[in-house]
Amino acid sequence: MRIKLPHAPYIAQKIAIDLLGSGFVTLSSGIEPIAKVANEILQNDIQKERALEERVNELLEKNEDEMEVMQVDRKNMFWLIKKKLSNEFGVIVSYEDRFSHVAHEILDEMMKNDLIDFNVSENRVKNIIYTSIDNYLKSYEKIEDEVLTKMDGYKRKLIPGTEEYDLVFERLYQDELKKRGML
C-alpha cells in the first residue's frame, strides 16, 4: 500500500512511539528527534515516487495518440514504464521491499545521529520500524472511515474540500490516532 504525504508525520510519530515502547530501545533525545528523522526519510521517499510518476505521466501524454491507435491499456502501460524507470529515480516498486529499505534508512540515520541505543540485533529494531509503517497503513483506512462516519453524524453538513471540512477532519483524525496510541 502506498504512503501518502500527509500520513508521513503520523507514521513517523508511530515509529517513535513503538521504538519507545519496545522495551529494548533507549531513546537518547526523546521521541521528537526520532519522529523528525523518520518523517524526513519518509517524505523524501514519497517525493522520489512522485517525481517518477510525474515523469511516467509525461511520457504517457507524449505518446497518447500511439497508445490509442494500438489500444494499449493506460494503467498497464503506466506500471510498465514506472517499473522500467524506477531505478533511475531510486524508487523500489515493491512496497514490501520499499518499506524494508526505508526502515533500514531510518535506523541507519538514527544510529548515525546517536538517537537510539539497543542491545538486540539491528534487524529486530528495523522490524519494529517496518511493522510501525505496515500497521499504520493497514489501519488508516479504518480510521478514515470512522472519522467520516462521525462527520456524517454532524447536524450541520460539512462540504468536502472546504477549509472547515479539512480542519474538522484533521482534528477528528488526530483524536482517533490518539485513541489508538499512534500519536
PDB file of C-alpha atoms in Angstrom:
ATOM      1  CA  MET A   1       0.000   0.000   0.000  1.00  0.00           C
ATOM      2  CA  ARG A   2       1.202   3.455  -0.870  1.00  0.00           C
ATOM      3  CA  ILE A   3       2.173   6.099   1.689  1.00  0.00           C
ATOM      4  CA  LYS A   4       0.600   9.496   1.111  1.00  0.00           C
ATOM      5  CA  LEU A   5       2.496  12.661   2.048  1.00  0.00           C
ATOM      6  CA  PRO A   6       0.004  13.800   4.738  1.00  0.00           C
ATOM      7  CA  HIS A   7       0.469  10.460   6.513  1.00  0.00           C
ATOM      8  CA  ALA A   8       4.263  10.691   6.829  1.00  0.00           C
ATOM      9  CA  PRO A   9       4.257  12.664  10.116  1.00  0.00           C
ATOM     10  CA  TYR A  10       1.779  10.222  11.670  1.00  0.00           C
ATOM     11  CA  ILE A  11       3.822   7.208  10.601  1.00  0.00           C
ATOM     12  CA  ALA A  12       6.976   8.881  11.910  1.00  0.00           C
ATOM     13  CA  GLN A  13       5.296   9.516  15.269  1.00  0.00           C
ATOM     14  CA  LYS A  14       4.110   5.891  15.413  1.00  0.00           C
ATOM     15  CA  ILE A  15       7.652   4.686  14.711  1.00  0.00           C
ATOM     16  CA  ALA A  16       8.996   6.783  17.607  1.00  0.00           C
ATOM     17  CA  ILE A  17       6.249   5.618  19.984  1.00  0.00           C
ATOM     18  CA  ASP A  18       6.733   1.961  19.004  1.00  0.00           C
ATOM     19  CA  LEU A  19      10.502   2.185  19.485  1.00  0.00           C
ATOM     20  CA  LEU A  20       9.998   3.750  22.903  1.00  0.00           C
ATOM     21  CA  GLY A  21       7.508   1.069  23.870  1.00  0.00           C
ATOM     22  CA  SER A  22       9.600  -1.833  22.620  1.00  0.00           C
ATOM     23  CA  GLY A  23      11.422  -2.267  25.914  1.00  0.00           C
ATOM     24  CA  PHE A  24      14.816  -2.802  24.323  1.00  0.00           C
ATOM     25  CA  VAL A  25      15.427   0.524  22.591  1.00  0.00           C
ATOM     26  CA  THR A  26      16.564   3.576  24.532  1.00  0.00           C
ATOM     27  CA  LEU A  27      15.907   6.975  23.006  1.00  0.00           C
ATOM     28  CA  SER A  28      18.779   9.281  23.896  1.00  0.00           C
ATOM     29  CA  SER A  29      16.979  12.522  22.980  1.00  0.00           C
ATOM     30  CA  GLY A  30      13.308  11.602  23.283  1.00  0.00           C
ATOM     31  CA  ILE A  31      10.599  10.968  20.726  1.00  0.00           C
ATOM     32  CA  GLU A  32      10.768  14.210  18.724  1.00  0.00           C
ATOM     33  CA  PRO A  33      14.196  13.702  17.062  1.00  0.00           C
ATOM     34  CA  ILE A  34      13.238  10.124  16.143  1.00  0.00           C
ATOM     35  CA  ALA A  35       9.961  11.294  14.583  1.00  0.00           C
ATOM     36  CA  LYS A  36      11.794  14.086  12.756  1.00  0.00           C
ATOM     37  CA  VAL A  37      14.333  11.720  11.194  1.00  0.00           C
ATOM     38  CA  ALA A  38      11.648   9.212  10.225  1.00  0.00           C
ATOM     39  CA  ASN A  39       9.434  11.937   8.769  1.00  0.00           C
ATOM     40  CA  GLU A  40      12.256  13.371   6.638  1.00  0.00           C
ATOM     41  CA  ILE A  41      13.160   9.966   5.227  1.00  0.00           C
ATOM     42  CA  LEU A  42       9.520   9.062   4.560  1.00  0.00           C
ATOM     43  CA  GLN A  43       8.845  12.393   2.840  1.00  0.00           C
ATOM     44  CA  ASN A  44      11.984  12.043   0.722  1.00  0.00           C
ATOM     45  CA  ASP A  45      10.875   8.586  -0.389  1.00  0.00           C
ATOM     46  CA  ILE A  46       7.385   9.849  -1.217  1.00  0.00           C
ATOM     47  CA  GLN A  47       8.818  12.762  -3.212  1.00  0.00           C
ATOM     48  CA  LYS A  48      11.002  10.411  -5.243  1.00  0.00           C
ATOM     49  CA  GLU A  49       7.957   8.322  -6.143  1.00  0.00           C
ATOM     50  CA  ARG A  50       6.005  11.460  -7.070  1.00  0.00           C
ATOM     51  CA  ALA A  51       8.798  12.608  -9.373  1.00  0.00           C
ATOM     52  CA  LEU A  52       8.862   9.172 -11.008  1.00  0.00           C
ATOM     53  CA  GLU A  53       5.105   9.171 -11.528  1.00  0.00           C
ATOM     54  CA  GLU A  54       5.184  12.684 -12.972  1.00  0.00           C
ATOM     55  CA  ARG A  55       7.782  11.548 -15.492  1.00  0.00           C
ATOM     56  CA  VAL A  56       5.726   8.459 -16.366  1.00  0.00           C
ATOM     57  CA  ASN A  57       2.638  10.622 -16.907  1.00  0.00           C
ATOM     58  CA  GLU A  58       4.640  12.983 -19.145  1.00  0.00           C
ATOM     59  CA  LEU A  59       5.750  10.050 -21.286  1.00  0.00           C
ATOM     60  CA  LEU A  60       2.219   8.678 -21.473  1.00  0.00           C
ATOM     61  CA  GLU A  61       0.785  12.034 -22.503  1.00  0.00           C
ATOM     62  CA  LYS A  62       3.501  12.434 -25.112  1.00  0.00           C
ATOM     63  CA  ASN A  63       2.579   9.053 -26.630  1.00  0.00           C
ATOM     64  CA  GLU A  64      -1.195   9.197 -26.066  1.00  0.00           C
ATOM     65  CA  ASP A  65      -2.062   9.025 -29.770  1.00  0.00           C
ATOM     66  CA  GLU A  66       0.098   5.969 -30.415  1.00  0.00           C
ATOM     67  CA  MET A  67      -1.345   4.197 -27.386  1.00  0.00           C
ATOM     68  CA  GLU A  68      -4.872   4.879 -28.585  1.00  0.00           C
ATOM     69  CA  VAL A  69      -4.159   3.521 -32.061  1.00  0.00           C
ATOM     70  CA  MET A  70      -2.555   0.400 -30.600  1.00  0.00           C
ATOM     71  CA  GLN A  71      -5.336   0.092 -27.985  1.00  0.00           C
ATOM     72  CA  VAL A  72      -2.850  -0.042 -25.148  1.00  0.00           C
ATOM     73  CA  ASP A  73      -4.280  -0.003 -21.636  1.00  0.00           C
ATOM     74  CA  ARG A  74      -3.031   3.198 -19.971  1.00  0.00           C
ATOM     75  CA  LYS A  75      -2.952   1.700 -16.480  1.00  0.00           C
ATOM     76  CA  ASN A  76      -0.828  -1.281 -17.549  1.00  0.00           C
ATOM     77  CA  MET A  77       1.470   0.954 -19.561  1.00  0.00           C
ATOM     78  CA  PHE A  78       1.836   3.269 -16.547  1.00  0.00           C
ATOM     79  CA  TRP A  79       3.067   0.364 -14.394  1.00  0.00           C
ATOM     80  CA  LEU A  80       5.398  -0.959 -17.080  1.00  0.00           C
ATOM     81  CA  ILE A  81       7.033   2.440 -17.549  1.00  0.00           C
ATOM     82  CA  LYS A  82       7.140   3.076 -13.799  1.00  0.00           C
ATOM     83  CA  LYS A  83       8.887  -0.231 -13.237  1.00  0.00           C
ATOM     84  CA  LYS A  84      11.362   0.454 -16.070  1.00  0.00           C
ATOM     85  CA  LEU A  85      12.269   3.948 -14.777  1.00  0.00           C
ATOM     86  CA  SER A  86      12.204   3.103 -11.058  1.00  0.00           C
ATOM     87  CA  ASN A  87      15.969   2.503 -10.738  1.00  0.00           C
ATOM     88  CA  GLU A  88      16.718   5.811 -12.422  1.00  0.00           C
ATOM     89  CA  PHE A  89      14.639   7.601  -9.760  1.00  0.00           C
ATOM     90  CA  GLY A  90      15.827   5.434  -6.854  1.00  0.00           C
ATOM     91  CA  VAL A  91      12.350   4.030  -6.183  1.00  0.00           C
ATOM     92  CA  ILE A  92      11.689   0.443  -5.191  1.00  0.00           C
ATOM     93  CA  VAL A  93       8.408  -0.593  -6.786  1.00  0.00           C
ATOM     94  CA  SER A  94       7.568  -3.493  -4.443  1.00  0.00           C
ATOM     95  CA  TYR A  95       6.040  -1.891  -1.371  1.00  0.00           C
ATOM     96  CA  GLU A  96       7.228  -4.640   0.976  1.00  0.00           C
ATOM     97  CA  ASP A  97      10.833  -4.250  -0.205  1.00  0.00           C
ATOM     98  CA  ARG A  98      10.473  -0.490  -0.238  1.00  0.00           C
ATOM     99  CA  PHE A  99       9.244  -0.258   3.355  1.00  0.00           C
ATOM    100  CA  SER A 100      12.034  -2.573   4.452  1.00  0.00           C
ATOM    101  CA  HIS A 101      14.548  -0.304   2.711  1.00  0.00           C
ATOM    102  CA  VAL A 102      13.013   2.816   4.284  1.00  0.00           C
ATOM    103  CA  ALA A 103      13.124   1.129   7.712  1.00  0.00           C
ATOM    104  CA  HIS A 104      16.852   0.472   7.185  1.00  0.00           C
ATOM    105  CA  GLU A 105      17.403   4.101   6.179  1.00  0.00           C
ATOM    106  CA  ILE A 106      15.588   5.347   9.281  1.00  0.00           C
ATOM    107  CA  LEU A 107      17.552   3.005  11.554  1.00  0.00           C
ATOM    108  CA  ASP A 108      20.865   3.969   9.941  1.00  0.00           C
ATOM    109  CA  GLU A 109      20.139   7.680  10.316  1.00  0.00           C
ATOM    110  CA  MET A 110      19.096   7.282  13.967  1.00  0.00           C
ATOM    111  CA  MET A 111      22.265   5.335  14.729  1.00  0.00           C
ATOM    112  CA  LYS A 112      24.432   7.833  12.847  1.00  0.00           C
ATOM    113  CA  ASN A 113      22.984  10.662  14.946  1.00  0.00           C
ATOM    114  CA  ASP A 114      23.180   8.644  18.221  1.00  0.00           C
ATOM    115  CA  LEU A 115      19.432   8.987  18.779  1.00  0.00           C
ATOM    116  CA  ILE A 116      18.925   5.406  19.917  1.00  0.00           C
ATOM    117  CA  ASP A 117      20.712   2.669  21.800  1.00  0.00           C
ATOM    118  CA  PHE A 118      19.774  -1.002  21.895  1.00  0.00           C
ATOM    119  CA  ASN A 119      21.205  -4.313  22.952  1.00  0.00           C
ATOM    120  CA  VAL A 120      19.486  -6.547  20.395  1.00  0.00           C
ATOM    121  CA  SER A 121      20.174  -7.119  16.721  1.00  0.00           C
ATOM    122  CA  GLU A 122      19.735  -4.260  14.282  1.00  0.00           C
ATOM    123  CA  ASN A 123      17.299  -6.416  12.373  1.00  0.00           C
ATOM    124  CA  ARG A 124      14.987  -6.607  15.380  1.00  0.00           C
ATOM    125  CA  VAL A 125      14.922  -2.799  15.672  1.00  0.00           C
ATOM    126  CA  LYS A 126      14.445  -2.462  11.917  1.00  0.00           C
ATOM    127  CA  ASN A 127      11.488  -4.835  12.179  1.00  0.00           C
ATOM    128  CA  ILE A 128       9.832  -2.527  14.723  1.00  0.00           C
ATOM    129  CA  ILE A 129      10.149   0.350  12.257  1.00  0.00           C
ATOM    130  CA  TYR A 130       8.839  -1.773   9.387  1.00  0.00           C
ATOM    131  CA  THR A 131       5.936  -3.044  11.472  1.00  0.00           C
ATOM    132  CA  SER A 132       5.051   0.512  12.520  1.00  0.00           C
ATOM    133  CA  ILE A 133       4.796   1.540   8.875  1.00  0.00           C
ATOM    134  CA  ASP A 134       2.835  -1.569   7.931  1.00  0.00           C
ATOM    135  CA  ASN A 135       0.417  -1.349  10.872  1.00  0.00           C
ATOM    136  CA  TYR A 136      -0.286   2.311  10.235  1.00  0.00           C
ATOM    137  CA  LEU A 137      -1.059   1.653   6.582  1.00  0.00           C
ATOM    138  CA  LYS A 138      -3.357  -1.237   7.480  1.00  0.00           C
ATOM    139  CA  SER A 139      -5.316   0.842   9.990  1.00  0.00           C
ATOM    140  CA  TYR A 140      -5.511   4.283   8.405  1.00  0.00           C
ATOM    141  CA  GLU A 141      -8.424   3.387   6.112  1.00  0.00           C
ATOM    142  CA  LYS A 142     -10.407   2.157   9.122  1.00  0.00           C
ATOM    143  CA  ILE A 143      -9.592   5.366  10.967  1.00  0.00           C
ATOM    144  CA  GLU A 144     -10.657   7.489   7.993  1.00  0.00           C
ATOM    145  CA  ASP A 145     -13.932   5.557   7.764  1.00  0.00           C
ATOM    146  CA  GLU A 146     -14.619   6.186  11.457  1.00  0.00           C
ATOM    147  CA  VAL A 147     -13.869   9.900  11.053  1.00  0.00           C
ATOM    148  CA  LEU A 148     -16.136  10.171   8.013  1.00  0.00           C
ATOM    149  CA  THR A 149     -18.918   8.369   9.890  1.00  0.00           C
ATOM    150  CA  LYS A 150     -18.597  10.846  12.752  1.00  0.00           C
ATOM    151  CA  MET A 151     -18.661  13.747  10.318  1.00  0.00           C
ATOM    152  CA  ASP A 152     -21.787  12.341   8.642  1.00  0.00           C
ATOM    153  CA  GLY A 153     -23.453  12.438  12.051  1.00  0.00           C
ATOM    154  CA  TYR A 154     -22.970  16.184  12.398  1.00  0.00           C
ATOM    155  CA  LYS A 155     -26.211  18.180  12.300  1.00  0.00           C
ATOM    156  CA  ARG A 156     -24.618  20.757  10.041  1.00  0.00           C
ATOM    157  CA  LYS A 157     -23.299  19.122   6.892  1.00  0.00           C
ATOM    158  CA  LEU A 158     -19.712  19.956   6.020  1.00  0.00           C
ATOM    159  CA  ILE A 159     -18.749  20.320   2.389  1.00  0.00           C
ATOM    160  CA  PRO A 160     -15.722  18.231   1.326  1.00  0.00           C
ATOM    161  CA  GLY A 161     -12.855  20.361   0.084  1.00  0.00           C
ATOM    162  CA  THR A 162     -13.681  23.361   2.235  1.00  0.00           C
ATOM    163  CA  GLU A 163     -11.272  24.651   4.842  1.00  0.00           C
ATOM    164  CA  GLU A 164     -13.774  23.906   7.626  1.00  0.00           C
ATOM    165  CA  TYR A 165     -14.203  20.315   6.416  1.00  0.00           C
ATOM    166  CA  ASP A 166     -10.432  19.804   6.292  1.00  0.00           C
ATOM    167  CA  LEU A 167      -9.942  21.249   9.792  1.00  0.00           C
ATOM    168  CA  VAL A 168     -12.687  19.108  11.330  1.00  0.00           C
ATOM    169  CA  PHE A 169     -11.418  16.013   9.505  1.00  0.00           C
ATOM    170  CA  GLU A 170      -7.847  16.618  10.700  1.00  0.00           C
ATOM    171  CA  ARG A 171      -8.935  17.173  14.318  1.00  0.00           C
ATOM    172  CA  LEU A 172     -11.085  14.014  14.373  1.00  0.00           C
ATOM    173  CA  TYR A 173      -8.355  12.033  12.600  1.00  0.00           C
ATOM    174  CA  GLN A 174      -5.803  13.042  15.222  1.00  0.00           C
ATOM    175  CA  ASP A 175      -8.257  12.156  18.003  1.00  0.00           C
ATOM    176  CA  GLU A 176      -8.644   8.662  16.535  1.00  0.00           C
ATOM    177  CA  LEU A 177      -4.863   8.265  16.278  1.00  0.00           C
ATOM    178  CA  LYS A 178      -4.501   9.289  19.926  1.00  0.00           C
ATOM    179  CA  LYS A 179      -7.154   6.757  20.978  1.00  0.00           C
ATOM    180  CA  ARG A 180      -5.126   4.043  19.240  1.00  0.00           C
ATOM    181  CA  GLY A 181      -1.820   5.168  20.751  1.00  0.00           C
ATOM    182  CA  MET A 182      -0.445   6.188  17.370  1.00  0.00           C
ATOM    183  CA  LEU A 183       0.086   9.828  18.224  1.00  0.00           C
TER     184      LEU A 183
END
